[in-house]
Every structure is written in structure tokens, then in C-alpha cells.
Amino acid sequence: RKEVEQDPGPFNVPEGATVAFNCTYSNSASQSFFWYRQDCRKEPKLLMSVYSSGNEDGRFTAQLNRASQYISLLIRDSKLSDSATYLCVVLQSGGSYIPTFGRGTSLIVHP
Amino acid sequence: ETGVTQSPTHLIKTRGQQVTLRCSSQSGHNTVSWYQQALGQGPQFIFQYYREEENGRGNFPPRFSGLQFPNYSSELNVNALELDDSALYLCASRSGQPGDNTEAFFGQGTRLTVV
């Protein structure tokens, strides 16, 4: 089993739709979680961190479920500009820094 | 623009050759990490450098090595190139201590093709 798993998609949704992605992780010692966005042939950029209590940033909501070892990203009112690949990142705590990326979930928002 | 610059942007090498990729970190960032991203996959962590020492390494063989300089810029060296080394190589810089969860800012990457 991979350390961080994501459904590669693509998720093909109309503008205005709500879409949710999940990301599962295998290491229960994982402490920090992030969602990154990567546009085609571009570098990843941080979308949001994922906090234990859940957090929201505009149309984006991130949730963490430690018991089931997954994080989620919800996008409401999808825009054409949301089309991208969404990468989840899991980080173990401690002095050493080893981030593990999922393979990404592709989102295509169409008119 | 993140302020992280990588060079070259594209590179073609022959199997067995050696390659050096360069990264200039964002001003004020003392930590640099390197990633390999194959087509259709997420970035795979290679290693991280903090204050010129390696701090954290992913599952890559020793022919992947690196350096960090006093100005926090960094190099990734790959010896004995293999066809499977063809990928986008990303560098990311961030501030703080290695264990801090500060945001990592990525450069635009070097696309390496091994033929």
C-alpha cells in the first residue's frame, strides 16, 4: 500500500458544482497535512494547510479524519480556473523532514 | 513568482552521464529540498538541506547527491544517469527549522530527459 493515496481522476464537473477529493495516508504518526495545487507544466503551490479542527478558505474547505487516516478537500461553486491537479502532502513530525506527496487528483471544470 | 529559481529549465543527457541541477532559494529561506516528479505522478522527496547539511532523505540511491552553499543555494547531482531518471526536478525553499511546518515555495523545475 502506498503511503499517500489519491484517486487520480480526472473529476470532470460543470461550473458551479461542488466537488470533493479524499486522500488516505498509511502512517498513523503523520502530523501535518497540506493541499497543493499544480497547474499543467507548472510548479506546485500551497493551497491550504489542513488543521485537526478543519479549516475553510473561501470556497475551499479542508478536513482531517485521524481515526480513518484521511484528509479531504471540498471545493464549492467550482470555477473554470479551479481546473488543476490537487496534491495532498503528509508530513511526519520530528527533527527530520520527509514530506510525502500523493500522485494528485486532476480536476477539470467545464462551462 | 516565488523567488525560487532553477537552472537549467530543460536538459537532455545520455544514459551513464552525470548532471548537476541548480537552485537559488527565496531570500531569507535557509532550507532547500529537492523532488523528482515523473509524468502523471506526484513529486517524490529526494532530500533536504539545512545549513549546508543533509537533513532528511527519501528513497533514492546514493548516486543522487546534493550540496547547499553558505548563501543557501543548492545543487542536485545525479551520477550514472538512467532512462528512468527522466523527470521534472523541483526545488523548494522554506524558512525556519527543519521540523517546522512552514510553507515550501517551489521553483518551476528542471525537465531532464535521459536518452
Coordinates of N, CA and C in Angstrom, one line a residue:
Chain A
R1 N 0.8 -1.2 0.0 CA 0.0 0.0 0.0 C 0.9 1.2 0.0
K2 N 0.5 2.2 -0.9 CA 1.3 3.5 -0.9 C 1.1 4.3 0.3
E3 N 2.1 5.1 0.7 CA 2.0 5.9 1.9 C 0.8 6.9 1.8
V4 N 0.7 7.5 0.7 CA -0.3 8.5 0.5 C -1.0 8.2 -0.8
E5 N -2.3 8.0 -0.8 CA -3.1 7.6 -1.9 C -4.2 8.6 -2.3
Q6 N -4.3 8.9 -3.6 CA -5.3 9.8 -4.1 C -5.9 9.1 -5.3
D7 N -7.2 9.4 -5.6 CA -7.8 9.0 -6.8 C -7.3 9.9 -7.9
P8 N -6.7 9.4 -8.9 CA -6.1 10.4 -9.9 C -7.1 11.1 -10.8
G9 N -8.4 10.6 -10.8 CA -9.4 11.2 -11.6 C -9.2 10.9 -13.0
P10 N -9.6 11.8 -14.0 CA -10.0 13.2 -13.7 C -11.4 13.3 -13.2
F11 N -11.7 14.3 -12.4 CA -13.0 14.7 -12.0 C -13.4 15.8 -13.0
N12 N -14.5 15.5 -13.7 CA -15.0 16.4 -14.7 C -16.3 17.0 -14.2
V13 N -16.3 18.3 -13.9 CA -17.5 18.8 -13.3 C -17.9 20.1 -14.0
P14 N -19.2 20.5 -14.0 CA -19.6 21.8 -14.6 C -19.3 22.9 -13.6
E15 N -19.2 24.1 -14.2 CA -19.1 25.3 -13.3 C -20.2 25.3 -12.3
G16 N -19.8 25.8 -11.1 CA -20.8 25.9 -10.1 C -21.0 24.7 -9.2
A17 N -20.4 23.6 -9.7 CA -20.6 22.3 -8.9 C -19.8 22.3 -7.7
T18 N -20.1 21.4 -6.8 CA -19.3 21.1 -5.6 C -18.6 19.8 -5.8
V19 N -17.3 19.8 -5.5 CA -16.5 18.6 -5.7 C -15.7 18.3 -4.5
A20 N -15.5 17.0 -4.2 CA -14.7 16.7 -3.0 C -13.6 15.7 -3.4
F21 N -12.4 15.8 -2.8 CA -11.4 14.9 -3.0 C -11.0 14.3 -1.7
N22 N -10.6 13.0 -1.7 CA -10.1 12.4 -0.5 C -8.6 12.0 -0.7
C23 N -7.9 11.9 0.4 CA -6.5 11.4 0.3 C -6.3 10.6 1.6
T24 N -5.9 9.4 1.4 CA -5.6 8.5 2.6 C -4.1 8.3 2.8
Y25 N -3.8 8.2 4.1 CA -2.4 8.0 4.4 C -2.2 6.8 5.3
S26 N -1.1 6.2 5.2 CA -0.9 4.9 5.9 C -0.2 5.1 7.3
N27 N 0.6 6.1 7.4 CA 1.4 6.3 8.7 C 0.7 7.0 9.7
S28 N 0.3 6.3 10.8 CA -0.5 7.0 11.8 C 0.3 8.0 12.6
A29 N 1.6 8.1 12.4 CA 2.4 9.1 13.1 C 2.4 10.4 12.3
S30 N 1.8 10.4 11.2 CA 1.8 11.7 10.4 C 1.1 12.8 11.2
Q31 N 1.7 14.0 11.1 CA 1.3 15.1 12.0 C 0.8 16.3 11.2
S32 N 1.3 16.5 10.0 CA 1.0 17.7 9.3 C 0.5 17.3 7.9
F33 N -0.5 18.1 7.4 CA -1.1 17.8 6.2 C -1.4 19.1 5.4
F34 N -1.2 19.0 4.1 CA -1.4 20.1 3.2 C -2.1 19.7 1.9
W35 N -2.7 20.7 1.3 CA -3.1 20.5 -0.1 C -2.4 21.5 -0.9
Y36 N -1.8 21.0 -2.0 CA -1.1 21.9 -3.0 C -1.9 21.8 -4.3
R37 N -1.8 22.8 -5.1 CA -2.4 22.9 -6.4 C -1.2 22.9 -7.4
Q38 N -1.4 22.2 -8.5 CA -0.4 22.2 -9.6 C -1.1 22.4 -10.9
D39 N -0.8 23.5 -11.6 CA -1.3 23.7 -12.9 C -0.4 22.9 -13.9
C40 N -1.0 22.7 -15.1 CA -0.2 21.9 -16.1 C 1.1 22.5 -16.4
R41 N 2.2 21.7 -16.3 CA 3.5 22.1 -16.6 C 4.0 23.3 -15.7
K42 N 3.4 23.4 -14.5 CA 3.9 24.4 -13.6 C 4.3 23.8 -12.3
E43 N 4.9 24.6 -11.4 CA 5.3 24.0 -10.1 C 4.1 24.0 -9.1
P44 N 4.1 23.1 -8.1 CA 3.1 23.1 -7.1 C 3.1 24.3 -6.3
K45 N 1.9 24.7 -5.9 CA 1.7 25.9 -5.0 C 0.8 25.5 -3.8
L46 N 1.2 26.0 -2.6 CA 0.4 25.7 -1.5 C -1.0 26.2 -1.6
L47 N -2.0 25.4 -1.4 CA -3.4 25.8 -1.4 C -3.9 26.1 0.0
M48 N -3.7 25.1 0.8 CA -4.0 25.3 2.3 C -3.4 24.2 3.1
S49 N -3.2 24.6 4.4 CA -2.8 23.6 5.4 C -4.1 22.9 5.9
V50 N -4.0 21.8 6.5 CA -5.1 21.1 7.0 C -5.0 20.9 8.5
Y51 N -5.9 21.5 9.2 CA -5.8 21.5 10.7 C -6.8 20.5 11.2
S52 N -6.5 20.0 12.5 CA -7.3 19.0 13.1 C -8.7 19.4 13.2
S53 N -9.0 20.7 13.4 CA -10.4 21.1 13.6 C -11.0 21.4 12.3
G54 N -10.3 21.2 11.2 CA -10.9 21.6 9.9 C -10.7 23.1 9.6
N55 N -10.6 23.4 8.4 CA -10.4 24.9 8.1 C -11.0 25.2 6.7
E56 N -11.3 26.5 6.6 CA -12.0 26.9 5.4 C -11.3 28.2 4.9
D57 N -11.2 28.3 3.6 CA -10.6 29.4 3.0 C -11.5 29.8 1.7
G58 N -12.4 30.6 1.9 CA -13.3 31.0 0.8 C -14.1 29.8 0.4
R59 N -14.0 29.4 -0.9 CA -14.8 28.2 -1.4 C -14.1 26.9 -1.1
F60 N -13.0 26.9 -0.4 CA -12.3 25.7 -0.1 C -12.4 25.3 1.3
T61 N -12.7 24.0 1.6 CA -12.7 23.5 3.0 C -11.9 22.2 3.1
A62 N -11.0 22.2 4.0 CA -10.2 21.0 4.3 C -10.5 20.4 5.6
Q63 N -10.6 19.1 5.6 CA -10.9 18.3 6.8 C -9.9 17.2 7.0
L64 N -9.7 16.9 8.3 CA -8.8 15.8 8.7 C -9.5 14.8 9.5
N65 N -9.4 13.5 9.2 CA -10.0 12.5 10.0 C -8.9 11.5 10.4
R66 N -8.4 11.7 11.6 CA -7.3 10.9 12.1 C -7.7 9.5 12.3
A67 N -8.8 9.2 12.7 CA -9.3 7.9 13.0 C -9.2 7.0 11.8
S68 N -9.7 7.6 10.7 CA -9.7 6.8 9.4 C -8.5 7.2 8.5
Q69 N -7.7 8.1 9.0 CA -6.5 8.4 8.3 C -6.7 8.9 6.9
Y70 N -7.5 9.9 6.8 CA -7.7 10.6 5.5 C -7.9 12.1 5.7
I71 N -7.6 12.8 4.7 CA -7.9 14.2 4.6 C -8.7 14.5 3.4
S72 N -9.5 15.5 3.4 CA -10.4 15.8 2.3 C -10.3 17.3 1.9
L73 N -10.6 17.5 0.7 CA -10.7 18.9 0.2 C -12.0 19.1 -0.5
L74 N -12.8 20.1 -0.1 CA -14.1 20.3 -0.7 C -14.0 21.7 -1.4
I75 N -14.4 21.7 -2.7 CA -14.5 22.9 -3.5 C -15.9 23.2 -3.8
R76 N -16.4 24.4 -3.4 CA -17.8 24.8 -3.7 C -17.8 25.7 -4.8
D77 N -18.9 25.8 -5.5 CA -19.1 26.8 -6.6 C -17.9 26.8 -7.6
S78 N -17.5 25.6 -8.1 CA -16.3 25.5 -9.0 C -16.3 26.5 -10.1
K79 N -15.1 27.0 -10.3 CA -14.8 28.0 -11.4 C -13.9 27.3 -12.4
L80 N -13.9 27.8 -13.6 CA -13.1 27.2 -14.7 C -11.6 27.3 -14.2
S81 N -11.2 28.3 -13.5 CA -9.9 28.5 -13.1 C -9.4 27.5 -12.0
D82 N -10.4 26.7 -11.5 CA -10.0 25.7 -10.5 C -9.5 24.4 -11.2
S83 N -9.5 24.4 -12.5 CA -9.0 23.2 -13.2 C -7.5 23.1 -13.0
A84 N -7.1 22.0 -12.4 CA -5.7 21.8 -12.0 C -5.6 20.4 -11.4
T85 N -4.4 20.1 -11.0 CA -4.2 18.8 -10.2 C -4.0 19.2 -8.7
Y86 N -4.7 18.5 -7.9 CA -4.6 18.8 -6.4 C -3.8 17.7 -5.7
L87 N -2.8 18.1 -5.1 CA -1.8 17.2 -4.5 C -2.0 17.2 -3.0
C88 N -2.1 16.1 -2.3 CA -2.1 16.1 -0.8 C -0.7 15.8 -0.4
V89 N -0.3 16.3 0.7 CA 1.0 16.2 1.3 C 0.9 15.8 2.7
V90 N 1.7 14.8 3.1 CA 1.6 14.3 4.5 C 3.1 14.4 5.1
L91 N 3.2 14.9 6.3 CA 4.5 15.1 6.9 C 4.5 14.5 8.3
Q92 N 5.6 13.8 8.5 CA 5.8 13.2 9.9 C 6.4 14.3 10.8
S93 N 6.2 14.2 12.1 CA 6.8 15.2 13.0 C 8.2 14.8 13.3
G94 N 8.9 15.6 14.1 CA 10.2 15.3 14.5 C 11.2 16.2 13.8
G95 N 12.5 15.9 14.1 CA 13.6 16.8 13.6 C 13.8 16.5 12.1
S96 N 13.5 15.4 11.6 CA 13.7 15.1 10.2 C 12.5 15.4 9.4
Y97 N 12.7 15.9 8.2 CA 11.6 16.4 7.4 C 11.5 15.5 6.2
I98 N 10.4 14.7 6.1 CA 10.2 13.9 4.9 C 8.8 14.0 4.5
P99 N 8.5 14.9 3.6 CA 7.1 15.1 3.1 C 6.8 14.0 2.0
T100 N 5.6 13.5 2.1 CA 5.2 12.5 1.1 C 4.0 13.1 0.4
F101 N 4.1 13.1 -0.9 CA 3.1 13.7 -1.8 C 2.3 12.5 -2.3
G102 N 1.0 12.7 -2.5 CA 0.1 11.8 -3.3 C 0.4 12.1 -4.8
R103 N -0.1 11.2 -5.6 CA 0.1 11.4 -7.1 C -0.8 12.5 -7.7
G104 N -1.7 13.0 -6.9 CA -2.6 14.1 -7.3 C -3.9 13.7 -7.9
T105 N -4.9 14.5 -7.8 CA -6.2 14.3 -8.4 C -6.4 15.4 -9.4
S106 N -6.7 15.0 -10.6 CA -7.0 16.0 -11.7 C -8.4 16.5 -11.7
L107 N -8.6 17.8 -11.7 CA -9.9 18.4 -11.7 C -10.1 19.2 -13.0
I108 N -11.2 18.9 -13.7 CA -11.5 19.7 -15.0 C -12.9 20.3 -14.7
V109 N -12.9 21.6 -14.7 CA -14.2 22.3 -14.6 C -14.6 22.8 -16.0
H110 N -15.8 22.4 -16.5 CA -16.1 22.8 -17.9 C -17.4 23.8 -17.8
P111 N -17.5 24.6 -18.9 CA -18.6 25.6 -18.9 C -20.0 24.9 -18.8
Chain B
E1 N 5.4 34.8 -9.0 CA 6.7 34.2 -9.0 C 7.1 34.0 -7.5
T2 N 7.7 32.8 -7.2 CA 8.0 32.5 -5.8 C 9.4 33.0 -5.4
G3 N 10.2 33.4 -6.3 CA 11.6 33.8 -5.9 C 12.5 32.6 -5.9
V4 N 12.1 31.4 -6.1 CA 12.9 30.3 -6.2 C 13.2 30.1 -7.7
T5 N 14.5 30.1 -8.0 CA 14.9 29.9 -9.4 C 15.7 28.7 -9.6
Q6 N 15.4 28.0 -10.7 CA 16.2 26.8 -11.0 C 16.8 26.9 -12.4
S7 N 17.9 26.2 -12.6 CA 18.6 26.2 -13.9 C 19.3 24.9 -14.1
P8 N 19.3 24.4 -15.4 CA 18.6 25.0 -16.5 C 17.1 24.6 -16.4
T9 N 16.4 25.1 -17.4 CA 14.9 24.8 -17.4 C 14.7 23.4 -18.1
H10 N 15.5 23.1 -19.1 CA 15.4 21.9 -19.8 C 16.8 21.3 -20.0
L11 N 16.9 20.0 -20.1 CA 18.2 19.4 -20.3 C 18.1 18.0 -20.9
I12 N 18.9 17.7 -21.8 CA 18.9 16.3 -22.4 C 20.3 15.7 -22.1
K13 N 20.3 14.6 -21.6 CA 21.6 13.9 -21.2 C 21.5 12.4 -21.8
T14 N 22.7 11.8 -21.9 CA 22.8 10.5 -22.4 C 22.9 9.5 -21.2
R15 N 22.3 8.4 -21.3 CA 22.5 7.4 -20.2 C 23.9 7.2 -19.8
G16 N 24.2 7.1 -18.5 CA 25.5 7.0 -18.0 C 26.2 8.3 -17.6
Q17 N 25.7 9.4 -18.2 CA 26.3 10.7 -17.9 C 26.0 11.2 -16.5
Q18 N 26.6 12.3 -16.1 CA 26.3 12.9 -14.8 C 25.7 14.3 -15.1
V19 N 24.8 14.7 -14.2 CA 24.2 16.0 -14.4 C 24.2 16.8 -13.0
T20 N 24.2 18.1 -13.1 CA 24.1 19.0 -12.0 C 23.0 20.0 -12.2
L21 N 22.1 20.0 -11.3 CA 21.0 21.0 -11.4 C 21.1 22.0 -10.3
R22 N 20.7 23.2 -10.5 CA 20.9 24.3 -9.6 C 19.7 24.9 -9.1
C23 N 19.7 25.4 -7.9 CA 18.5 26.1 -7.3 C 19.0 27.3 -6.5
S24 N 18.3 28.4 -6.7 CA 18.6 29.6 -5.9 C 17.3 29.8 -5.0
S25 N 17.5 29.7 -3.7 CA 16.3 29.8 -2.8 C 15.8 31.2 -2.7
Q26 N 14.6 31.3 -2.2 CA 14.0 32.6 -1.9 C 14.7 33.3 -0.8
S27 N 14.8 34.6 -0.9 CA 15.5 35.4 0.1 C 15.0 35.1 1.5
G28 N 15.9 34.8 2.4 CA 15.5 34.6 3.8 C 15.2 33.1 4.1
H29 N 15.2 32.3 3.1 CA 14.9 30.8 3.3 C 16.2 30.1 3.4
N30 N 16.3 29.3 4.5 CA 17.6 28.6 4.8 C 17.5 27.1 4.5
T31 N 16.4 26.6 4.1 CA 16.2 25.2 3.9 C 15.7 25.0 2.4
V32 N 16.4 24.0 1.8 CA 16.1 23.7 0.4 C 15.8 22.2 0.3
S33 N 14.8 21.8 -0.4 CA 14.5 20.4 -0.6 C 14.4 20.1 -2.1
W34 N 14.7 18.9 -2.5 CA 14.6 18.5 -3.9 C 13.6 17.4 -4.1
Y35 N 12.9 17.4 -5.2 CA 11.9 16.5 -5.6 C 12.1 16.0 -7.0
Q36 N 11.7 14.8 -7.2 CA 11.6 14.2 -8.6 C 10.1 14.0 -8.9
Q37 N 9.7 14.5 -10.0 CA 8.3 14.3 -10.4 C 8.2 13.7 -11.8
A38 N 7.9 12.4 -11.8 CA 7.7 11.7 -13.1 C 6.3 12.1 -13.7
L39 N 6.1 11.9 -14.9 CA 4.9 12.3 -15.6 C 3.7 11.5 -15.0
G40 N 2.7 12.3 -14.6 CA 1.5 11.7 -14.0 C 1.6 11.3 -12.6
Q41 N 2.7 11.6 -12.0 CA 2.9 11.3 -10.6 C 3.1 12.5 -9.7
G42 N 3.0 12.3 -8.4 CA 3.3 13.4 -7.5 C 4.8 13.6 -7.3
P43 N 5.2 14.7 -6.8 CA 6.6 14.9 -6.5 C 7.1 13.9 -5.5
Q44 N 8.3 13.3 -5.7 CA 8.9 12.4 -4.7 C 10.0 13.1 -4.1
F45 N 10.0 13.1 -2.7 CA 11.1 13.8 -2.0 C 12.4 13.1 -2.1
I46 N 13.4 13.8 -2.5 CA 14.8 13.3 -2.7 C 15.6 13.5 -1.4
F47 N 15.8 14.8 -1.0 CA 16.4 15.1 0.2 C 16.2 16.6 0.5
Q48 N 16.6 17.0 1.7 CA 16.5 18.3 2.2 C 17.9 18.8 2.7
Y49 N 18.2 20.0 2.6 CA 19.4 20.6 3.1 C 19.1 21.8 4.0
Y50 N 19.7 21.8 5.2 CA 19.5 22.9 6.1 C 20.9 23.2 6.6
R51 N 21.3 24.5 6.5 CA 22.6 25.0 6.9 C 23.7 24.1 6.4
E52 N 23.6 23.8 5.1 CA 24.7 23.1 4.4 C 24.8 21.6 4.7
E53 N 23.9 21.1 5.5 CA 23.9 19.7 5.8 C 22.6 19.0 5.4
E54 N 22.8 17.7 4.9 CA 21.6 17.0 4.5 C 20.8 16.7 5.8
N55 N 19.5 16.9 5.7 CA 18.6 16.7 6.9 C 17.3 16.1 6.3
G56 N 17.3 14.7 6.3 CA 16.1 14.1 5.7 C 16.4 13.6 4.3
R57 N 16.1 12.4 4.0 CA 16.4 11.8 2.7 C 15.3 10.8 2.3
G58 N 14.8 10.9 1.1 CA 13.8 9.9 0.6 C 14.5 8.7 0.1
N59 N 13.7 7.9 -0.5 CA 14.1 6.6 -1.0 C 14.8 6.7 -2.4
F60 N 16.0 7.3 -2.4 CA 16.7 7.5 -3.6 C 18.1 6.9 -3.4
P61 N 18.7 6.3 -4.5 CA 20.1 5.7 -4.3 C 21.1 6.8 -4.1
P62 N 22.3 6.4 -3.7 CA 23.4 7.3 -3.4 C 23.9 8.1 -4.6
R63 N 23.6 7.6 -5.8 CA 24.0 8.4 -7.0 C 23.3 9.8 -7.1
F64 N 22.3 9.9 -6.3 CA 21.6 11.2 -6.1 C 22.3 11.9 -4.9
S65 N 23.0 13.0 -5.1 CA 23.6 13.7 -4.0 C 23.4 15.2 -4.2
G66 N 23.7 15.9 -3.1 CA 23.5 17.3 -3.2 C 24.4 18.1 -2.4
L67 N 24.3 19.4 -2.5 CA 25.1 20.4 -1.8 C 24.2 21.6 -1.5
Q68 N 24.5 22.2 -0.3 CA 24.0 23.5 -0.1 C 25.1 24.5 0.2
F69 N 25.0 25.7 -0.3 CA 26.1 26.6 -0.1 C 25.8 27.6 1.0
P70 N 26.8 28.4 1.4 CA 26.5 29.4 2.5 C 25.4 30.4 2.2
N71 N 25.2 30.6 0.9 CA 24.1 31.6 0.6 C 22.8 30.8 0.5
Y72 N 22.7 29.6 0.8 CA 21.6 28.7 0.9 C 21.1 28.2 -0.5
S73 N 21.8 28.6 -1.6 CA 21.6 28.0 -2.8 C 22.0 26.5 -2.8
S74 N 21.5 25.7 -3.8 CA 21.8 24.3 -3.7 C 22.0 23.7 -5.1
E75 N 22.6 22.5 -5.1 CA 22.8 21.7 -6.3 C 22.3 20.3 -6.0
L76 N 21.8 19.7 -7.1 CA 21.4 18.3 -7.1 C 22.3 17.7 -8.1
N77 N 23.0 16.7 -7.8 CA 23.9 15.9 -8.7 C 23.4 14.5 -8.8
V78 N 23.3 14.1 -10.1 CA 22.9 12.7 -10.3 C 24.0 12.1 -11.2
N79 N 24.6 11.0 -10.7 CA 25.6 10.3 -11.5 C 25.0 9.1 -12.2
A80 N 25.7 8.6 -13.2 CA 25.3 7.3 -13.9 C 23.9 7.4 -14.3
L81 N 23.5 8.4 -15.0 CA 22.1 8.6 -15.3 C 21.4 7.3 -16.0
E82 N 20.2 7.1 -15.6 CA 19.4 6.0 -16.2 C 18.2 6.6 -16.9
L83 N 17.6 5.8 -17.8 CA 16.5 6.3 -18.5 C 15.3 6.8 -17.6
D84 N 15.2 6.0 -16.5 CA 14.1 6.3 -15.6 C 14.3 7.6 -14.8
D85 N 15.5 8.2 -14.9 CA 15.7 9.4 -14.2 C 15.1 10.6 -15.0
S86 N 14.5 10.3 -16.1 CA 13.8 11.4 -16.9 C 12.6 11.8 -16.1
A87 N 12.6 13.1 -15.8 CA 11.5 13.6 -14.9 C 11.7 15.1 -14.8
L88 N 10.7 15.7 -14.1 CA 10.8 17.1 -13.7 C 11.4 17.2 -12.3
Y89 N 12.5 17.9 -12.1 CA 13.2 18.0 -10.8 C 12.8 19.4 -10.3
L90 N 12.2 19.3 -9.1 CA 11.7 20.5 -8.4 C 12.6 20.8 -7.2
C91 N 12.8 22.1 -7.0 CA 13.5 22.5 -5.8 C 12.5 23.4 -5.0
A92 N 12.5 23.3 -3.7 CA 11.6 24.1 -2.9 C 12.4 24.7 -1.7
S93 N 12.1 25.9 -1.4 CA 12.8 26.5 -0.2 C 11.8 27.0 0.8
R94 N 12.2 27.0 2.0 CA 11.4 27.5 3.1 C 12.2 28.0 4.2
S95 N 11.6 28.7 5.2 CA 12.3 29.3 6.3 C 12.2 28.4 7.5
G96 N 12.9 28.7 8.6 CA 12.7 28.1 9.9 C 13.6 26.9 10.1
Q97 N 13.2 26.1 11.1 CA 14.0 24.9 11.4 C 13.4 23.7 10.6
P98 N 14.2 22.7 10.4 CA 13.8 21.6 9.6 C 12.5 21.0 9.9
G99 N 12.2 20.9 11.2 CA 10.9 20.3 11.7 C 9.7 21.2 11.6
D100 N 9.9 22.5 11.3 CA 8.8 23.4 11.2 C 8.0 23.1 10.0
N101 N 6.7 23.5 10.2 CA 5.8 23.2 9.1 C 5.6 24.5 8.3
T102 N 6.6 25.2 7.9 CA 6.5 26.4 7.1 C 6.2 26.0 5.7
E103 N 5.6 27.0 5.0 CA 5.3 26.7 3.6 C 6.5 26.6 2.7
A104 N 6.5 25.6 1.9 CA 7.5 25.4 0.9 C 7.1 26.1 -0.4
F105 N 8.1 26.9 -0.9 CA 7.8 27.5 -2.2 C 8.7 26.8 -3.3
F106 N 8.0 26.4 -4.3 CA 8.7 25.7 -5.4 C 9.2 26.6 -6.5
G107 N 10.3 26.1 -7.1 CA 10.8 26.7 -8.3 C 10.0 26.0 -9.5
Q108 N 10.2 26.5 -10.7 CA 9.5 26.0 -11.8 C 10.0 24.7 -12.4
G109 N 11.2 24.3 -11.8 CA 11.7 22.9 -12.2 C 12.6 22.9 -13.3
T110 N 13.4 21.8 -13.4 CA 14.2 21.5 -14.5 C 13.7 20.2 -15.1
R111 N 13.4 20.2 -16.4 CA 12.9 19.0 -17.0 C 14.1 18.3 -17.6
L112 N 14.4 17.1 -17.1 CA 15.6 16.3 -17.5 C 15.1 15.2 -18.4
T113 N 15.7 15.0 -19.5 CA 15.4 13.9 -20.4 C 16.7 13.1 -20.6
V114 N 16.6 11.8 -20.3 CA 17.8 10.9 -20.4 C 17.5 10.0 -21.6
V115 N 18.4 10.0 -22.6 CA 18.2 9.2 -23.8 C 19.3 8.2 -23.9

